[in-house]
XYZ file of C-alpha atoms in Angstrom:
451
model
C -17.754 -26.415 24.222
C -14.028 -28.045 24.893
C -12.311 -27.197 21.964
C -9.194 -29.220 22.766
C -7.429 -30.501 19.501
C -9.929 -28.326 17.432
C -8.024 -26.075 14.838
C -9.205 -22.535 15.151
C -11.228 -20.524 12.135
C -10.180 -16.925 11.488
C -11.536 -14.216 10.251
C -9.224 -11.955 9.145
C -9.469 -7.641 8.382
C -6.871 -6.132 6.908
C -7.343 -1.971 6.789
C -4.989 0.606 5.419
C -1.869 0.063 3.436
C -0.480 -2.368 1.400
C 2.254 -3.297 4.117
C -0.534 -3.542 6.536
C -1.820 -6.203 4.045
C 1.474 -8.246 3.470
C 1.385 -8.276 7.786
C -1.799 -9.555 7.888
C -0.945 -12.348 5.316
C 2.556 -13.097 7.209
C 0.262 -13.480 10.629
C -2.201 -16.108 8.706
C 1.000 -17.736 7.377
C 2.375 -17.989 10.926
C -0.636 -19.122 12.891
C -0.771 -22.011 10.154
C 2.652 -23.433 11.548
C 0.382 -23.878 15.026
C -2.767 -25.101 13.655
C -1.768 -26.552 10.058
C -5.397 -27.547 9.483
C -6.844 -24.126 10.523
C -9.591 -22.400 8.318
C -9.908 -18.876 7.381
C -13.776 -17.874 7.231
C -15.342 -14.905 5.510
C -17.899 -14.640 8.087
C -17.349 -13.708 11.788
C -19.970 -15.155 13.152
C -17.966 -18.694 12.039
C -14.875 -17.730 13.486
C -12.883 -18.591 16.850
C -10.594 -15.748 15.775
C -11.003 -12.352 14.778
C -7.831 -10.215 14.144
C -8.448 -6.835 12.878
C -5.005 -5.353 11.610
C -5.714 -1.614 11.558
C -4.234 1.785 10.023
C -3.728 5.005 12.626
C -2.096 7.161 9.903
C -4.176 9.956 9.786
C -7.579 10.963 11.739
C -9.918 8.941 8.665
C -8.096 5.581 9.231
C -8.050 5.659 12.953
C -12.265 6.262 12.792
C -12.516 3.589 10.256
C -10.248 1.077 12.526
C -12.143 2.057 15.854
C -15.786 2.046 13.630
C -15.123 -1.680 12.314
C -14.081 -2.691 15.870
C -17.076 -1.922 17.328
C -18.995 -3.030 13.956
C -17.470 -6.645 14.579
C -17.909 -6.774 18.424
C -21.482 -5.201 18.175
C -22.051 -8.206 15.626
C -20.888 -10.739 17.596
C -23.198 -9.544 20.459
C -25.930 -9.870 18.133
C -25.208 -13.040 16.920
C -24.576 -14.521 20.480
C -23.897 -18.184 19.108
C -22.074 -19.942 22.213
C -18.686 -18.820 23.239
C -17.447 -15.150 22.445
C -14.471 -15.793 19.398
C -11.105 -13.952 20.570
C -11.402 -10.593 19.425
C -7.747 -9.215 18.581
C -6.276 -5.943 17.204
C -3.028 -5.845 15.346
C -0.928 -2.812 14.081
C -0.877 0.723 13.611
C -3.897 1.693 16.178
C -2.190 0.137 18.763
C 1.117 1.140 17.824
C 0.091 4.794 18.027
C -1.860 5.222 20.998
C -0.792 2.111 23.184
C -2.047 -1.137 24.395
C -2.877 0.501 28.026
C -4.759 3.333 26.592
C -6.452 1.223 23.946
C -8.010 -1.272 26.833
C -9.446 1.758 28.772
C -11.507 2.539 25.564
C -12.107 -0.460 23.740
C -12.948 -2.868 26.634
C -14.489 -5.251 23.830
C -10.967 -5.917 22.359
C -9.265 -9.349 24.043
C -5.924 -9.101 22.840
C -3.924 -5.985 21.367
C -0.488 -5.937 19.157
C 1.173 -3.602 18.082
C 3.639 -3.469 14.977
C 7.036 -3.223 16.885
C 6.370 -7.129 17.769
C 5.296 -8.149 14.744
C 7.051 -11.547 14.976
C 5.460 -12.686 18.109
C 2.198 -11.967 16.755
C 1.102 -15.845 16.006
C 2.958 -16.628 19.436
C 0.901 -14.228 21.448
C -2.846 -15.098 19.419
C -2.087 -19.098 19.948
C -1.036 -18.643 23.419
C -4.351 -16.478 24.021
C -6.080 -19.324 22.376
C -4.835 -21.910 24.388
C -6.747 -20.173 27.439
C -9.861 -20.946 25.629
C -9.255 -24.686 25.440
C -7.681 -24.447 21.553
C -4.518 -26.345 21.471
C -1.613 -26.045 19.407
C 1.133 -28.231 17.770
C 4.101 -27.671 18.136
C 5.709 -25.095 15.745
C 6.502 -26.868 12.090
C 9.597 -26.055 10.116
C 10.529 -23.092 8.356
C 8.944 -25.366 4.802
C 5.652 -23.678 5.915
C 4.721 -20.910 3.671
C 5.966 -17.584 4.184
C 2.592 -15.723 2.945
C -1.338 -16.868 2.924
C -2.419 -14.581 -0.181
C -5.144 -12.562 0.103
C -4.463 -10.712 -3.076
C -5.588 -13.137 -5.665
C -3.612 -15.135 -8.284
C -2.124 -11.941 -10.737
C 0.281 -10.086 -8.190
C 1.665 -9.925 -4.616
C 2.894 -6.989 -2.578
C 6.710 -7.833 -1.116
C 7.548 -5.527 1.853
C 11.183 -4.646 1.379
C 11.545 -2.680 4.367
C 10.131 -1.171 7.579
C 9.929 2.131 9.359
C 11.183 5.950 8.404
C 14.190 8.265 9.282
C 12.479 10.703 7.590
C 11.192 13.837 9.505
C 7.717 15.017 7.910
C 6.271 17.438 9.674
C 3.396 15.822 9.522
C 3.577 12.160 9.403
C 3.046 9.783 12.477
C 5.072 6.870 10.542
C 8.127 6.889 12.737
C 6.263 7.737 15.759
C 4.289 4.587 15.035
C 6.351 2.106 12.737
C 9.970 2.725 14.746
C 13.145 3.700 12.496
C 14.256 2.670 9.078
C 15.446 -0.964 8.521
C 15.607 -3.090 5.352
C 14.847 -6.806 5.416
C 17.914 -8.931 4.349
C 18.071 -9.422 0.506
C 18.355 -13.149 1.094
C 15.140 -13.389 2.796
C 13.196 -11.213 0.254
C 14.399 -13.341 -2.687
C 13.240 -16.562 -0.899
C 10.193 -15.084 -0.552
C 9.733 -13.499 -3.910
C 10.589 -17.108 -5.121
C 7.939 -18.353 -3.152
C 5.320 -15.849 -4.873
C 6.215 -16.789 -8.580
C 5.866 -20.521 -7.768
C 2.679 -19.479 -6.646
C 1.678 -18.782 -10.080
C 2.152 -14.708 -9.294
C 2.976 -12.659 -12.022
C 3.255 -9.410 -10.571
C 5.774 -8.214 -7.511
C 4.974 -5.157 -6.269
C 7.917 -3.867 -3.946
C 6.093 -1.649 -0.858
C 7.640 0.129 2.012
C 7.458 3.489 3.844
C 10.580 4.658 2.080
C 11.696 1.953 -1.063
C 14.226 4.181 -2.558
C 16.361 3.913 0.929
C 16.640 0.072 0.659
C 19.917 -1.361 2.135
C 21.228 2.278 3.731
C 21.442 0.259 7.031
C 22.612 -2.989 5.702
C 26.303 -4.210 5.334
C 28.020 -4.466 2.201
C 27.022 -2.667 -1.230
C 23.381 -3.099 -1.040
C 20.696 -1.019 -2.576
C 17.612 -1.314 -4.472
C 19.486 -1.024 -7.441
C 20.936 -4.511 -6.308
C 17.431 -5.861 -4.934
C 16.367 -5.246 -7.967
C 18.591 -7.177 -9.975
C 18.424 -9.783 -7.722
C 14.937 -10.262 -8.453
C 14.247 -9.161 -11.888
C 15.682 -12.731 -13.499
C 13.423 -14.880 -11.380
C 11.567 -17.200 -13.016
C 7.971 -16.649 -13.605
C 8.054 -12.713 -13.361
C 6.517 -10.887 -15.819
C 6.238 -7.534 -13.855
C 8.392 -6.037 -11.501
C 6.792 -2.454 -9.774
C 8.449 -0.046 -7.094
C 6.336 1.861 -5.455
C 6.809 4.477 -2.644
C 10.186 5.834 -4.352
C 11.036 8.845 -2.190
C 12.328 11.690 -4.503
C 15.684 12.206 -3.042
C 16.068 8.629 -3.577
C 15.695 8.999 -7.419
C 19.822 9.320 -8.363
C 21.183 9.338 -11.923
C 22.295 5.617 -10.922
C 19.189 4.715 -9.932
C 17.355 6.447 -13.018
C 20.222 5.245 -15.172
C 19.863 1.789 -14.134
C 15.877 1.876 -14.748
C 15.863 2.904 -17.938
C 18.815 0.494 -19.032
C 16.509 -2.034 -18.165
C 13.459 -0.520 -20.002
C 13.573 -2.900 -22.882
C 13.323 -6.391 -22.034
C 13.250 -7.099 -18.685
C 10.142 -7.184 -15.814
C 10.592 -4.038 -14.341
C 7.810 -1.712 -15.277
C 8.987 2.170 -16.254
C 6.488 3.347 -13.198
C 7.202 6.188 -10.248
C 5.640 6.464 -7.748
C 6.804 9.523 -6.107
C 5.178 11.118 -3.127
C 6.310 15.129 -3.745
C 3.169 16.381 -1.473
C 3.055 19.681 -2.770
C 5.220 22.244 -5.182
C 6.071 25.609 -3.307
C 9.058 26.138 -1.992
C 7.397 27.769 1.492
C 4.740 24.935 1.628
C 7.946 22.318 1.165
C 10.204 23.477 3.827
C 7.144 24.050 6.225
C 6.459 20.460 5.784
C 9.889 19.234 6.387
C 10.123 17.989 3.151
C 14.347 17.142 2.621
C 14.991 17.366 -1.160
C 15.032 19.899 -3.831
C 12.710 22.734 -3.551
C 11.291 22.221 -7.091
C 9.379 19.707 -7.528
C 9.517 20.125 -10.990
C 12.807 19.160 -11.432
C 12.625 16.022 -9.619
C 9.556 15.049 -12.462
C 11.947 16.470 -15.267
C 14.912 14.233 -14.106
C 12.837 10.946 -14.255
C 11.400 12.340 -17.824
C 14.443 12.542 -18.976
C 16.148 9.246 -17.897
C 12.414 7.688 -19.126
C 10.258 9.926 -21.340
C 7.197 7.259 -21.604
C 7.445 6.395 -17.801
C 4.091 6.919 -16.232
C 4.466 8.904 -13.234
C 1.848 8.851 -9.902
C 1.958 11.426 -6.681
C 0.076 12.106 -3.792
C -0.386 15.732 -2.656
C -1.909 17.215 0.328
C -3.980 20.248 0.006
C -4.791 22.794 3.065
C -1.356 22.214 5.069
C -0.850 25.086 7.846
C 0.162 28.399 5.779
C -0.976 27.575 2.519
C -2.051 30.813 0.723
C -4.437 31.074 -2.307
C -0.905 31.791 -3.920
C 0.789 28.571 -2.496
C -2.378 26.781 -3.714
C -2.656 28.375 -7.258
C 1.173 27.386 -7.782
C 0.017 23.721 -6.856
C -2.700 23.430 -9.828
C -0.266 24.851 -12.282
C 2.482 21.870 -11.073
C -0.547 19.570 -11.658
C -1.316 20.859 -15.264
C 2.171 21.449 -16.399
C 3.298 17.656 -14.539
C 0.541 15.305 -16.532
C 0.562 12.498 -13.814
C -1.247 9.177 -14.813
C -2.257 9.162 -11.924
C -2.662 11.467 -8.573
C -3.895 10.872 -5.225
C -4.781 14.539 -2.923
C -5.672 14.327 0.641
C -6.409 17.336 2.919
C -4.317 18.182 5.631
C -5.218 16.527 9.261
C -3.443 17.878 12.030
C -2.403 14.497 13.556
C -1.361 14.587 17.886
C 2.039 15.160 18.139
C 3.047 16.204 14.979
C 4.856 19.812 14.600
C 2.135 20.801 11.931
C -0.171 20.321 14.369
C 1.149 23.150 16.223
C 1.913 25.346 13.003
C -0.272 28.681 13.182
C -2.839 29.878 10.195
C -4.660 26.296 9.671
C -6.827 26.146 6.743
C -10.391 25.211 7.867
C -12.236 22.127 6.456
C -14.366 23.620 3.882
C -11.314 25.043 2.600
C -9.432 21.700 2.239
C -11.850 19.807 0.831
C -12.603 22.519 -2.127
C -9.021 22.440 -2.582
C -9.184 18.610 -2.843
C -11.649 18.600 -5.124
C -10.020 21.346 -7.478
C -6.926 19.242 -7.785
C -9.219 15.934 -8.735
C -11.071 17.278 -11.034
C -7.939 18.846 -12.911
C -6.615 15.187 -12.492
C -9.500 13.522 -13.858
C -8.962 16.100 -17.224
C -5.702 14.928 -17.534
C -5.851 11.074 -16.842
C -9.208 10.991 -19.682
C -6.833 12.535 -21.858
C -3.947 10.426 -21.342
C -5.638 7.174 -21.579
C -7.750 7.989 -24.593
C -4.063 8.134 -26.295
C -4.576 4.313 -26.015
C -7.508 3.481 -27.617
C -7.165 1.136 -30.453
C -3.206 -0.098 -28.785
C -2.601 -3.596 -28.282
C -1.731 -4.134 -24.333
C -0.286 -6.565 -22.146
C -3.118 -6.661 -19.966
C -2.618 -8.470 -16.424
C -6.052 -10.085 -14.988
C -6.751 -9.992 -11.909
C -10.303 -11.137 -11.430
C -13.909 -11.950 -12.565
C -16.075 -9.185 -12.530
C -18.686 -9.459 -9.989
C -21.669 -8.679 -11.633
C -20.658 -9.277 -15.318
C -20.559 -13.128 -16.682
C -17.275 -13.170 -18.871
C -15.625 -9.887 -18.080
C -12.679 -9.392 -15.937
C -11.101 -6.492 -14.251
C -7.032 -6.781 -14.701
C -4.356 -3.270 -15.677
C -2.316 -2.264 -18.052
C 1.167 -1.752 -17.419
C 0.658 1.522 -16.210
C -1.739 0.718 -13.395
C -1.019 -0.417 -10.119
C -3.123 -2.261 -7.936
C -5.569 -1.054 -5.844
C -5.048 2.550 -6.279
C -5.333 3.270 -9.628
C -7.677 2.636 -12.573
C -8.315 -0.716 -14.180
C -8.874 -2.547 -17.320
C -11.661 -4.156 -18.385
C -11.194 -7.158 -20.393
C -13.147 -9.752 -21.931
C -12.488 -12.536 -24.424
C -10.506 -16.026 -25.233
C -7.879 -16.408 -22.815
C -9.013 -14.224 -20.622
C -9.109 -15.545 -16.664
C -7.899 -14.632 -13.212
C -3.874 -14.819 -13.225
C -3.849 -14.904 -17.024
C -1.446 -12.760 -19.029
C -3.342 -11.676 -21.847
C -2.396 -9.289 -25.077
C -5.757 -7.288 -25.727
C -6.911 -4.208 -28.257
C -8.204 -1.111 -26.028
C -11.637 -0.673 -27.282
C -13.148 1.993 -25.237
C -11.589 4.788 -22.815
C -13.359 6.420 -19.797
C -11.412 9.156 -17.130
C -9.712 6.503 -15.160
C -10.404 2.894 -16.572
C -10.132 1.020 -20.024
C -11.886 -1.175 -21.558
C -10.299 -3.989 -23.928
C -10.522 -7.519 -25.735
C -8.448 -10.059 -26.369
């Protein structure tokens, strides 16, 4: 069928990160400025446009982004309803292992980005799509919306900054998401403004390395002046860093945190990613900060000593004796995070740790993993059950699913998406909503309140 004049439907898949998510929501925002009237579809099979915006961190994301490209093309075959929708794959996969090489294996993919031209994504997908007979308008204004939410009415992710200097021995980031580079302070605070009118209530402030914003920008800018750019915009109740790298954590920064403990948005949350605590395991991973990971969770205590603290660890890196590992569960019990994420060791392509000698096998790592977890879930049970019977701010985010009048929202102390929720039920309560509730029951990871 000529489409001419027709305004596209896309179907949208956003995998991975947060920041892959706040991409994925920029795109939709951008291809709106070409086709103003265009509708985004929950089904495929209704869709002109499919963009799949994938993760290629690790080995586990790259399956899952190559498994639901094939899922969606093998669907589309099935369904066979007239002309073939534009099939198109957006960031990391692409940005790792290259368009050329991607084409030779994934012959069912039309169109691949990667992140390095992130602002010539809508360009390149409505140019694509005017080879099929879908027109465009000509680009509108810069009053268009920054963002096309996909996150809900309660919070928003804000993307601070892109890329890494950092030199993990085991990461892909910079390999894949270039060098380090803030986004201008200007043009985060328009955008934050745009959330809150939104009705958003939560900012949560995402990038590879947050604790670094403003290193490459001129003048005296840091997060410690991001942040008090945006913490007296109107409409903000909550204000969350996450991805706070530990050498970023100074006695200004700490200093400035808790002197705004009482009485302002910013929520006394870390989230520090110290991978591991021995000193051989640390340097092996190219890890640039103090050896002790200890003291890096003692120096935020004692700036903050009610500030809920999350990690991630990873568990069966090259070298890593029954010693190392033993030394690693005593951090964990001695620590008390809310909240922990562990993840096993993958020896990515072209990483140094790839090439490290002694590698832990599988079955190893994942009874490590599950050692650390379930000294975790000890911990976090025992931590929230110091709540029951408090009166919470409690955030909502949405209805639950399968329960009539109960809503999942969090507690100060919970981020989205990757920690535990709250479950809370009575007047007042609805998606977006604010709401001050009594915690009524505890369980290892979630709570349960009313209003």
């Amino acid at each position: 069928m000529d489409k001419e004049g027709i305004m596209p439907s896309i179907h949208a898949i956003s995998l991975g990160c947060p920041k892959n998510r706040v991409d994925t929501e920029t795109l939709l925002a951008g291809l709106r400025r070409y086709y103003p009237d265009m509708e985004v579809v929950a089904e495929l099979s209704l869709a002109d446009v499919i963009i799949i915006n994938t993760c290629g961190f690790i080995e586990p994301a790259v399956e899952e982004s190559v498994r639901t490209i094939l899922d969606a093309a093998a669907e589309l075959d099935e369904a066979g309803n007239g002309s073939r929708p534009l099939l198109v794959v957006t960031g990391c996969l692409p940005g790792r292992y290259g368009v050329d090489e991607l084409a030779k294996e994934l012959v069912e993919v039309d169109l691949f980005l990667g992140p390095m031209e992130l602002g010539d994504w809508p360009e390149k997908i409505s140019t694509a799509l005017g080879q099929r007979g879908i027109s465009r308008e000509a680009a509108l204004p810069g009053a268009v919306e920054m963002r096309e939410l996909s996150t809900g009415p309660s919070y928003a992710y804000l993307k601070i900054s892109e890329g890494c200097d950092r030199s993990c021995s085991f990461c892909t980031i910079p390999a894949i998401r270039g060098p380090f580079h803030s986004r201008p302070m200007a043009e985060l605070e328009a955008e934050a403004r745009e959330l809150l009118d939104k009705g958003v209530k939560e900012l949560v402030l995402v990038g590879q390395d947050v604790s670094s914003y403003g290193k490459d920008l001129q003048g005296p800018t840091n997060l410690i002046t991001l942040l008090e750019t945006l913490l007296p915009l109107e409409g903000l109740h909550w204000l969350r860093p996450m991805y706070l790298y530990p050498a970023g954590l100074t006695p200004e920064l700490l200093g400035f945190m808790r002197d705004m403990e009482q009485d302002s948005p910013l929520v006394p949350y870390f989230d520090v990613p110290l991978q591991h605590a021995h000193e051989d395991i640390l340097k092996a991973m190219g890890r640039p900060f103090s050896r002790d990971p200890h003291a890096v969770v003692e120096r935020i205590r004692s700036y903050l000593p009610h500030a809920a603290l999350r990690t991630s660890l990873i568990v069966g890196f090259p070298g890593e004796s029954e010693t190392h590992f033993t030394v690693l569960k005593d951090f964990v019990i001695q620590s008390r995070f809310h909240n922990l994420g562990v993840f096993p060791f993958w020896p990515e392509q072209d990483t140094v740790a790839a090439n490290l000698s002694d590698q832990v096998d599988q079955e190893r790592k994942s009874v490590r993993q599950q050692e650390i977890m379930a000294l975790q879930a000890d911990i976090s049970a025992e931590i929230l059950g110091e709540s029951l019977g408090e009166e919470l701010d409690v955030l909502v985010d949405a209805p639950h699913p399968d329960w009539p009048g109960l809503y999942t929202g969090r507690a100060w102390f919970q981020a989205p998406e990757v920690d535990g929720v709250t479950y809370v039920s009575g007047p007042g309560v609805t998606a977006g909503a604010m709401v001050r509730a009594v915690i009524e029951d505890t369980a290892t990871y979630d709570l349960t309140a009313l209003t």
